[in-house]
Amino acid sequence: MSKQLLDTPSKHSSSLVALADSAWNSICEKAFNATWTPLTGFAEKAAVSLMQRMDTGHLRVLTYSNIYKFPAPNSAAPNPRDDLHAELHVVNDTFWIRLCTMGDLGFSEAYMYGDVECDDLVALFKIFLLNRKNLSNMDSIASYLFTLPQKLTSYRFLNTVGNSQSNISAHYDISNAMFAGFLSEDMTYSCAIFDHLDSDLKGVYDKLHPLSGGQHLLRQRSPSSQSLDSAIHWYPPPPPNQSVKDELHDAQMRKLRHIVAKARLSANQRVLEIGSGWGSMAILIAQSFAGTTVDTLTLSVHQQALAQSRIKAAGLEDRVNVHLMDYRAIPEVWKGRFDRVISIEMIEAVGAEFLEKYWSVVDWALKPDIGVGVVQVITIPEPRYERYIREIDFIRKWVIFPGGFLPTVTLLLQAMEKGSSGRLIVDSISNIGPHYARTLREWRRRFLDRFDGVIIPALKAEHPSVMSGERGRHEIEVFKRKWLCDCYCEVGFTTRTLGDHIITFTREGCVPYGCDVYE
C-alpha cells in the first residue's frame, strides 16, 4: 500500500482511531491483492450487468479476455451524447473488486494504483455523471459495509484546533517547489476568472495537446511497461516562449482584483485574511492601498515561510504579517479592529461542525458598524448534499484535502446568520465555478509538462526517504495519478455539479459601502 501521508511537519496523532483506520486500509489492500479468481469473476459480471444500463455517451472496457461496449452496439435507443467516448483498459482484475465494494471511491483508487488505465479521464467522468441515475446501484450494500469502518474512523479528520494544522499540513506542506511547478507566478491556488472561459479548448493547440488526464501514465502491473502516450497521440508541448502571455496569471490577478473591488478596499484600512495561501492577496492589497495593513493567517509552515519571503522581497514586511495561527485563536485585542475580512477558498477546511464558529469569529473581528467581508468558497448543490455527507470520497480520503467539507450556499447563509446572530448581512452572491474547470486544465497542463523536470526533483528533495530509489518510482507514479484525479473536479465544475461562490457581506447601516451592481 502506498505511503500517502508524506513526512510533512505535522501529522495526525497516533491515536487508536488513526491506527484503526490505517489497519483497515492495510487489510483492504491485502484482500484486494489476494483476490480469489471466482470472486473477481462474480464482481466483473455484477459491474458489467449494471453498466449495461448506460444510455449516454460511449464507453469501451478492455480486459485480457473480453471487450465490453456500453451502451450495447445494437441499442436502438437515441444517444444524447453520441460524440462522447472513453476507453478503459483493465490491467488487474482487482479493479472489479474495488468497483463493486467501494463504488466511485473504488474506481478512483483502482486508477491511482494502476489497476485500470483510461485514455481520457475527463470524458470518462462526464459519462459517469451523465449516467449517474442509471449507475446509482453501484453504491451497493457491499459498498456501504466495506466503507463503514472508514466512516466510523473519519472523525480523526474533524477540524478541531488540534487536528486542523495536521489536515492543512498534509496537503500544503508537501513541497513549495512542487506547487510552484504548476501554479502561475502569483502562486494563487484557487479558482481564477478568465477573460474567455473555454478558449483553451479551441484551436489547433488543443488537438495536439489533449488535457485528458491520461498522459504519461505507466502501466504499473501490466506485462508491458509501455506508456499510454502512443495510444492517445501525445505530442510534447511547444518550447517555452517568454513573450507568450500567461493567461492563467492574468486570470488569477483578475480574480484577486475582483475580490478587492467587492470589498471596497481603500487606503489606511486594516484587513484580516483567513487563509494566506502563499501571500498573493496580501501582497496585492498592500501594494494597491497606501497605509493599509494585512494580518493573514495560515496553518501551513511551508506557506508561511514562502509568503514571508515573497512579502519581504516586495518590501512590504512592515505592513503584512503572516501568522501561523488558527482562526479560533486570534488574540483578544483584535476584537472589532478590522475594516475588512477576506477569505479565499479556506471555508472548505472549516468543516460542517465549525461553520457557525467561523462566522462568529468573522463577526467578532469586524468593526461593528462599517465592516465588510468577502469569501470565496467551493460549494456543492443542495440536491447532492445529503448523499455527499454520507460518502467518504477520494478527495477527502487520500490526503488531497483531509478534513475537507463542501457546504451548500444555503448552509453557508444559515451558518452566517446563526454564527453572527444576524449581524452579518449578505450583499451579493455570484458563482464563478465554471471558471474552475479551465483553472484545473491549466494546472494539469503545467503539472504534466513540468512533472519530470520540476515536480519529481521537488518531491525527492522534500521527501527523500519516500520518493527515492526503486520504491520511490512507484510512489511518484501513485502521486501523479492521485493528483490527476482532479479531472473529476473539472467535470464537476463544467456540469455545475460543483460551484465556487463569492459572497460579499456587510453590516446593517453601512452606508459607505455603496452599491455597484456592475462590479
mmCIF file of C-alpha atoms in Angstrom, residues 2-227:
data_model
loop_
_atom_site.group_PDB
_atom_site.id
_atom_site.type_symbol
_atom_site.label_atom_id
_atom_site.label_comp_id
_atom_site.label_asym_id
_atom_site.label_seq_id
_atom_site.Cartn_x
_atom_site.Cartn_y
_atom_site.Cartn_z
ATOM 1 C CA SER A 2 1.303 3.419 -0.886
ATOM 2 C CA LYS A 3 2.577 5.660 1.883
ATOM 3 C CA GLN A 4 0.169 8.511 1.219
ATOM 4 C CA LEU A 5 0.793 10.559 4.367
ATOM 5 C CA LEU A 6 4.142 12.034 3.478
ATOM 6 C CA ASP A 7 6.631 13.269 6.033
ATOM 7 C CA THR A 8 5.087 16.684 6.463
ATOM 8 C CA PRO A 9 5.863 18.793 9.548
ATOM 9 C CA SER A 10 2.561 17.943 11.204
ATOM 10 C CA LYS A 11 0.637 14.677 11.073
ATOM 11 C CA HIS A 12 -2.410 13.248 12.677
ATOM 12 C CA SER A 13 -1.662 11.847 16.102
ATOM 13 C CA SER A 14 -1.091 8.137 16.603
ATOM 14 C CA SER A 15 -4.491 7.738 18.219
ATOM 15 C CA LEU A 16 -6.377 4.472 18.370
ATOM 16 C CA VAL A 17 -8.761 5.827 15.734
ATOM 17 C CA ALA A 18 -5.936 6.725 13.370
ATOM 18 C CA LEU A 19 -4.264 3.362 13.905
ATOM 19 C CA ALA A 20 -7.575 1.545 13.330
ATOM 20 C CA ASP A 21 -8.120 3.474 10.107
ATOM 21 C CA SER A 22 -4.608 2.659 8.893
ATOM 22 C CA ALA A 23 -5.023 -1.007 9.832
ATOM 23 C CA TRP A 24 -8.326 -1.237 7.933
ATOM 24 C CA ASN A 25 -6.759 0.301 4.820
ATOM 25 C CA SER A 26 -3.898 -2.191 5.037
ATOM 26 C CA ILE A 27 -6.303 -5.122 5.406
ATOM 27 C CA CYS A 28 -8.309 -3.917 2.407
ATOM 28 C CA GLU A 29 -5.229 -3.652 0.214
ATOM 29 C CA LYS A 30 -4.047 -7.139 1.158
ATOM 30 C CA ALA A 31 -7.522 -8.507 0.455
ATOM 31 C CA PHE A 32 -7.683 -6.759 -2.919
ATOM 32 C CA ASN A 33 -4.268 -8.038 -3.961
ATOM 33 C CA ALA A 34 -5.074 -11.615 -2.944
ATOM 34 C CA THR A 35 -8.478 -11.839 -4.594
ATOM 35 C CA TRP A 36 -9.893 -15.246 -5.408
ATOM 36 C CA THR A 37 -10.446 -15.696 -9.154
ATOM 37 C CA PRO A 38 -14.124 -16.779 -8.904
ATOM 38 C CA LEU A 39 -14.801 -13.707 -6.744
ATOM 39 C CA THR A 40 -13.278 -11.338 -9.296
ATOM 40 C CA GLY A 41 -15.329 -13.038 -11.994
ATOM 41 C CA PHE A 42 -18.505 -12.525 -9.996
ATOM 42 C CA ALA A 43 -17.616 -8.863 -9.387
ATOM 43 C CA GLU A 44 -16.932 -8.354 -13.093
ATOM 44 C CA LYS A 45 -20.299 -9.830 -14.062
ATOM 45 C CA ALA A 46 -22.118 -7.721 -11.483
ATOM 46 C CA ALA A 47 -20.432 -4.487 -12.610
ATOM 47 C CA VAL A 48 -20.943 -5.216 -16.307
ATOM 48 C CA SER A 49 -24.605 -6.023 -15.694
ATOM 49 C CA LEU A 50 -25.112 -2.651 -14.038
ATOM 50 C CA MET A 51 -23.123 -0.739 -16.669
ATOM 51 C CA GLN A 52 -25.374 -2.149 -19.369
ATOM 52 C CA ARG A 53 -27.954 0.359 -18.152
ATOM 53 C CA MET A 54 -25.842 3.210 -19.516
ATOM 54 C CA ASP A 55 -27.587 5.116 -22.290
ATOM 55 C CA THR A 56 -25.490 8.272 -22.722
ATOM 56 C CA GLY A 57 -22.057 8.510 -24.344
ATOM 57 C CA HIS A 58 -19.889 5.562 -25.351
ATOM 58 C CA LEU A 59 -17.634 3.557 -23.045
ATOM 59 C CA ARG A 60 -15.417 0.670 -24.147
ATOM 60 C CA VAL A 61 -13.851 -1.573 -21.482
ATOM 61 C CA LEU A 62 -10.982 -3.873 -22.467
ATOM 62 C CA THR A 63 -9.852 -6.776 -20.289
ATOM 63 C CA TYR A 64 -7.380 -9.549 -21.125
ATOM 64 C CA SER A 65 -10.282 -11.794 -22.175
ATOM 65 C CA ASN A 66 -13.230 -9.524 -23.065
ATOM 66 C CA ILE A 67 -14.196 -6.304 -24.777
ATOM 67 C CA TYR A 68 -17.327 -4.612 -23.426
ATOM 68 C CA LYS A 69 -19.169 -1.741 -25.086
ATOM 69 C CA PHE A 70 -21.728 0.458 -23.336
ATOM 70 C CA PRO A 71 -24.406 1.061 -24.431
ATOM 71 C CA ALA A 72 -24.652 -2.144 -26.438
ATOM 72 C CA PRO A 73 -23.767 -1.557 -30.132
ATOM 73 C CA ASN A 74 -27.164 -2.862 -31.231
ATOM 74 C CA SER A 75 -29.081 -0.471 -28.990
ATOM 75 C CA ALA A 76 -31.809 1.318 -30.926
ATOM 76 C CA ALA A 77 -32.356 3.982 -28.269
ATOM 77 C CA PRO A 78 -31.152 7.509 -29.146
ATOM 78 C CA ASN A 79 -27.880 8.516 -27.515
ATOM 79 C CA PRO A 80 -27.982 12.174 -26.409
ATOM 80 C CA ARG A 81 -24.154 12.357 -26.298
ATOM 81 C CA ASP A 82 -23.156 10.273 -29.280
ATOM 82 C CA ASP A 83 -19.956 12.342 -29.552
ATOM 83 C CA LEU A 84 -18.656 11.412 -26.090
ATOM 84 C CA HIS A 85 -16.213 8.472 -25.994
ATOM 85 C CA ALA A 86 -13.883 6.933 -23.405
ATOM 86 C CA GLU A 87 -11.936 3.699 -23.125
ATOM 87 C CA LEU A 88 -10.820 1.714 -20.079
ATOM 88 C CA HIS A 89 -8.072 -0.923 -20.011
ATOM 89 C CA VAL A 90 -8.392 -3.271 -17.023
ATOM 90 C CA VAL A 91 -4.818 -4.099 -16.061
ATOM 91 C CA ASN A 92 -5.603 -6.031 -12.883
ATOM 92 C CA ASP A 93 -8.875 -7.820 -12.090
ATOM 93 C CA THR A 94 -8.677 -6.240 -8.644
ATOM 94 C CA PHE A 95 -10.367 -3.322 -10.414
ATOM 95 C CA TRP A 96 -13.705 -5.150 -10.412
ATOM 96 C CA ILE A 97 -13.498 -5.897 -6.687
ATOM 97 C CA ARG A 98 -12.738 -2.266 -5.883
ATOM 98 C CA LEU A 99 -15.569 -1.087 -8.105
ATOM 99 C CA CYS A 100 -18.157 -3.402 -6.545
ATOM 100 C CA THR A 101 -17.107 -2.883 -2.940
ATOM 101 C CA MET A 102 -16.439 0.861 -2.944
ATOM 102 C CA GLY A 103 -18.196 2.370 -5.977
ATOM 103 C CA ASP A 104 -16.799 5.748 -7.063
ATOM 104 C CA LEU A 105 -14.066 5.643 -4.432
ATOM 105 C CA GLY A 106 -13.097 2.154 -5.613
ATOM 106 C CA PHE A 107 -12.687 3.312 -9.197
ATOM 107 C CA SER A 108 -10.507 6.231 -8.139
ATOM 108 C CA GLU A 109 -8.285 4.019 -6.016
ATOM 109 C CA ALA A 110 -8.010 1.458 -8.825
ATOM 110 C CA TYR A 111 -6.846 4.238 -11.134
ATOM 111 C CA MET A 112 -4.407 5.570 -8.561
ATOM 112 C CA TYR A 113 -2.803 2.154 -8.048
ATOM 113 C CA GLY A 114 -2.648 1.332 -11.762
ATOM 114 C CA ASP A 115 -5.315 -1.403 -11.780
ATOM 115 C CA VAL A 116 -7.041 0.382 -14.649
ATOM 116 C CA GLU A 117 -5.934 2.772 -17.392
ATOM 117 C CA CYS A 118 -8.041 5.378 -19.163
ATOM 118 C CA ASP A 119 -7.407 7.226 -22.399
ATOM 119 C CA ASP A 120 -9.481 10.261 -21.356
ATOM 120 C CA LEU A 121 -10.412 10.743 -17.716
ATOM 121 C CA VAL A 122 -12.386 13.903 -18.434
ATOM 122 C CA ALA A 123 -14.638 12.138 -20.948
ATOM 123 C CA LEU A 124 -14.964 9.146 -18.623
ATOM 124 C CA PHE A 125 -16.141 11.214 -15.676
ATOM 125 C CA LYS A 126 -18.568 13.064 -17.921
ATOM 126 C CA ILE A 127 -20.025 9.723 -18.984
ATOM 127 C CA PHE A 128 -20.293 8.607 -15.359
ATOM 128 C CA LEU A 129 -22.023 11.842 -14.376
ATOM 129 C CA LEU A 130 -24.459 11.756 -17.293
ATOM 130 C CA ASN A 131 -25.366 8.164 -16.408
ATOM 131 C CA ARG A 132 -25.352 8.627 -12.623
ATOM 132 C CA LYS A 133 -29.046 7.742 -12.240
ATOM 133 C CA ASN A 134 -28.570 4.500 -14.146
ATOM 134 C CA LEU A 135 -25.451 3.672 -12.123
ATOM 135 C CA SER A 136 -26.825 4.616 -8.726
ATOM 136 C CA ASN A 137 -26.852 0.981 -7.597
ATOM 137 C CA MET A 138 -23.057 0.941 -7.861
ATOM 138 C CA ASP A 139 -23.133 2.098 -4.249
ATOM 139 C CA SER A 140 -24.431 -1.253 -3.080
ATOM 140 C CA ILE A 141 -24.879 -2.810 0.349
ATOM 141 C CA ALA A 142 -21.423 -4.334 -0.055
ATOM 142 C CA SER A 143 -20.022 -0.893 -0.788
ATOM 143 C CA TYR A 144 -21.678 0.517 2.331
ATOM 144 C CA LEU A 145 -20.422 -2.270 4.582
ATOM 145 C CA PHE A 146 -16.912 -2.174 3.130
ATOM 146 C CA THR A 147 -16.512 1.555 3.734
ATOM 147 C CA LEU A 148 -18.317 1.599 7.083
ATOM 148 C CA PRO A 149 -15.078 1.316 9.135
ATOM 149 C CA GLN A 150 -13.716 4.364 7.293
ATOM 150 C CA LYS A 151 -16.913 6.278 8.053
ATOM 151 C CA LEU A 152 -16.586 5.373 11.725
ATOM 152 C CA THR A 153 -12.934 6.446 11.909
ATOM 153 C CA SER A 154 -13.148 9.501 9.651
ATOM 154 C CA TYR A 155 -13.754 11.822 12.605
ATOM 155 C CA ARG A 156 -9.973 11.882 13.094
ATOM 156 C CA PHE A 157 -10.067 14.462 10.269
ATOM 157 C CA LEU A 158 -12.548 16.732 12.098
ATOM 158 C CA ASN A 159 -11.251 20.281 12.097
ATOM 159 C CA THR A 160 -10.735 20.767 15.803
ATOM 160 C CA VAL A 161 -7.997 23.183 16.776
ATOM 161 C CA GLY A 162 -5.739 20.183 17.374
ATOM 162 C CA ASN A 163 -6.487 18.475 14.053
ATOM 163 C CA SER A 164 -6.651 21.498 11.749
ATOM 164 C CA GLN A 165 -2.895 22.029 11.452
ATOM 165 C CA SER A 166 -2.434 18.340 10.651
ATOM 166 C CA ASN A 167 -5.159 18.479 7.993
ATOM 167 C CA ILE A 168 -3.690 21.585 6.367
ATOM 168 C CA SER A 169 -0.113 20.347 6.678
ATOM 169 C CA ALA A 170 -0.944 17.053 4.981
ATOM 170 C CA HIS A 171 -1.841 18.967 1.824
ATOM 171 C CA TYR A 172 0.056 22.243 1.735
ATOM 172 C CA ASP A 173 3.342 21.160 3.320
ATOM 173 C CA ILE A 174 4.158 18.646 0.589
ATOM 174 C CA SER A 175 6.613 20.995 -1.134
ATOM 175 C CA ASN A 176 6.535 24.680 -2.068
ATOM 176 C CA ALA A 177 8.637 23.895 -5.140
ATOM 177 C CA MET A 178 6.130 21.248 -6.220
ATOM 178 C CA PHE A 179 3.249 23.734 -6.079
ATOM 179 C CA ALA A 180 5.351 26.347 -7.862
ATOM 180 C CA GLY A 181 5.799 23.816 -10.646
ATOM 181 C CA PHE A 182 2.178 24.072 -11.779
ATOM 182 C CA LEU A 183 0.836 27.336 -10.345
ATOM 183 C CA SER A 184 1.327 30.647 -12.106
ATOM 184 C CA GLU A 185 3.932 33.088 -10.830
ATOM 185 C CA ASP A 186 1.489 34.729 -8.393
ATOM 186 C CA MET A 187 1.190 31.361 -6.546
ATOM 187 C CA THR A 188 -2.594 31.628 -6.230
ATOM 188 C CA TYR A 189 -4.133 28.224 -5.519
ATOM 189 C CA SER A 190 -7.829 28.868 -6.129
ATOM 190 C CA CYS A 191 -10.277 29.431 -8.965
ATOM 191 C CA ALA A 192 -9.264 32.143 -11.436
ATOM 192 C CA ILE A 193 -11.529 34.317 -13.605
ATOM 193 C CA PHE A 194 -10.632 34.121 -17.298
ATOM 194 C CA ASP A 195 -11.322 36.686 -19.953
ATOM 195 C CA HIS A 196 -12.613 33.884 -22.199
ATOM 196 C CA LEU A 197 -13.945 30.881 -20.354
ATOM 197 C CA ASP A 198 -13.072 27.969 -22.664
ATOM 198 C CA SER A 199 -10.733 29.476 -25.239
ATOM 199 C CA ASP A 200 -8.093 26.886 -24.304
ATOM 200 C CA LEU A 201 -10.338 24.174 -25.785
ATOM 201 C CA LYS A 202 -10.465 25.810 -29.196
ATOM 202 C CA GLY A 203 -7.910 25.784 -31.953
ATOM 203 C CA VAL A 204 -5.065 23.613 -33.164
ATOM 204 C CA TYR A 205 -3.054 23.538 -29.954
ATOM 205 C CA ASP A 206 -5.775 21.651 -28.081
ATOM 206 C CA LYS A 207 -5.735 18.923 -30.735
ATOM 207 C CA LEU A 208 -2.008 18.475 -30.290
ATOM 208 C CA HIS A 209 -2.084 18.706 -26.509
ATOM 209 C CA PRO A 210 -5.172 16.929 -25.147
ATOM 210 C CA LEU A 211 -5.544 17.621 -21.455
ATOM 211 C CA SER A 212 -7.355 14.387 -20.771
ATOM 212 C CA GLY A 213 -5.532 13.294 -17.651
ATOM 213 C CA GLY A 214 -4.314 10.154 -19.367
ATOM 214 C CA GLN A 215 -0.886 11.395 -20.415
ATOM 215 C CA HIS A 216 2.415 9.956 -19.223
ATOM 216 C CA LEU A 217 0.865 7.124 -17.230
ATOM 217 C CA LEU A 218 2.812 3.879 -16.845
ATOM 218 C CA ARG A 219 1.048 0.536 -16.676
ATOM 219 C CA GLN A 220 2.321 -0.488 -13.274
ATOM 220 C CA ARG A 221 1.037 -4.058 -13.215
ATOM 221 C CA SER A 222 0.658 -4.995 -16.848
ATOM 222 C CA PRO A 223 3.100 -7.327 -18.611
ATOM 223 C CA SER A 224 4.396 -4.338 -20.526
ATOM 224 C CA SER A 225 5.688 -1.111 -19.074
ATOM 225 C CA GLN A 226 4.742 0.722 -22.244
ATOM 226 C CA SER A 227 3.360 4.215 -21.692
#
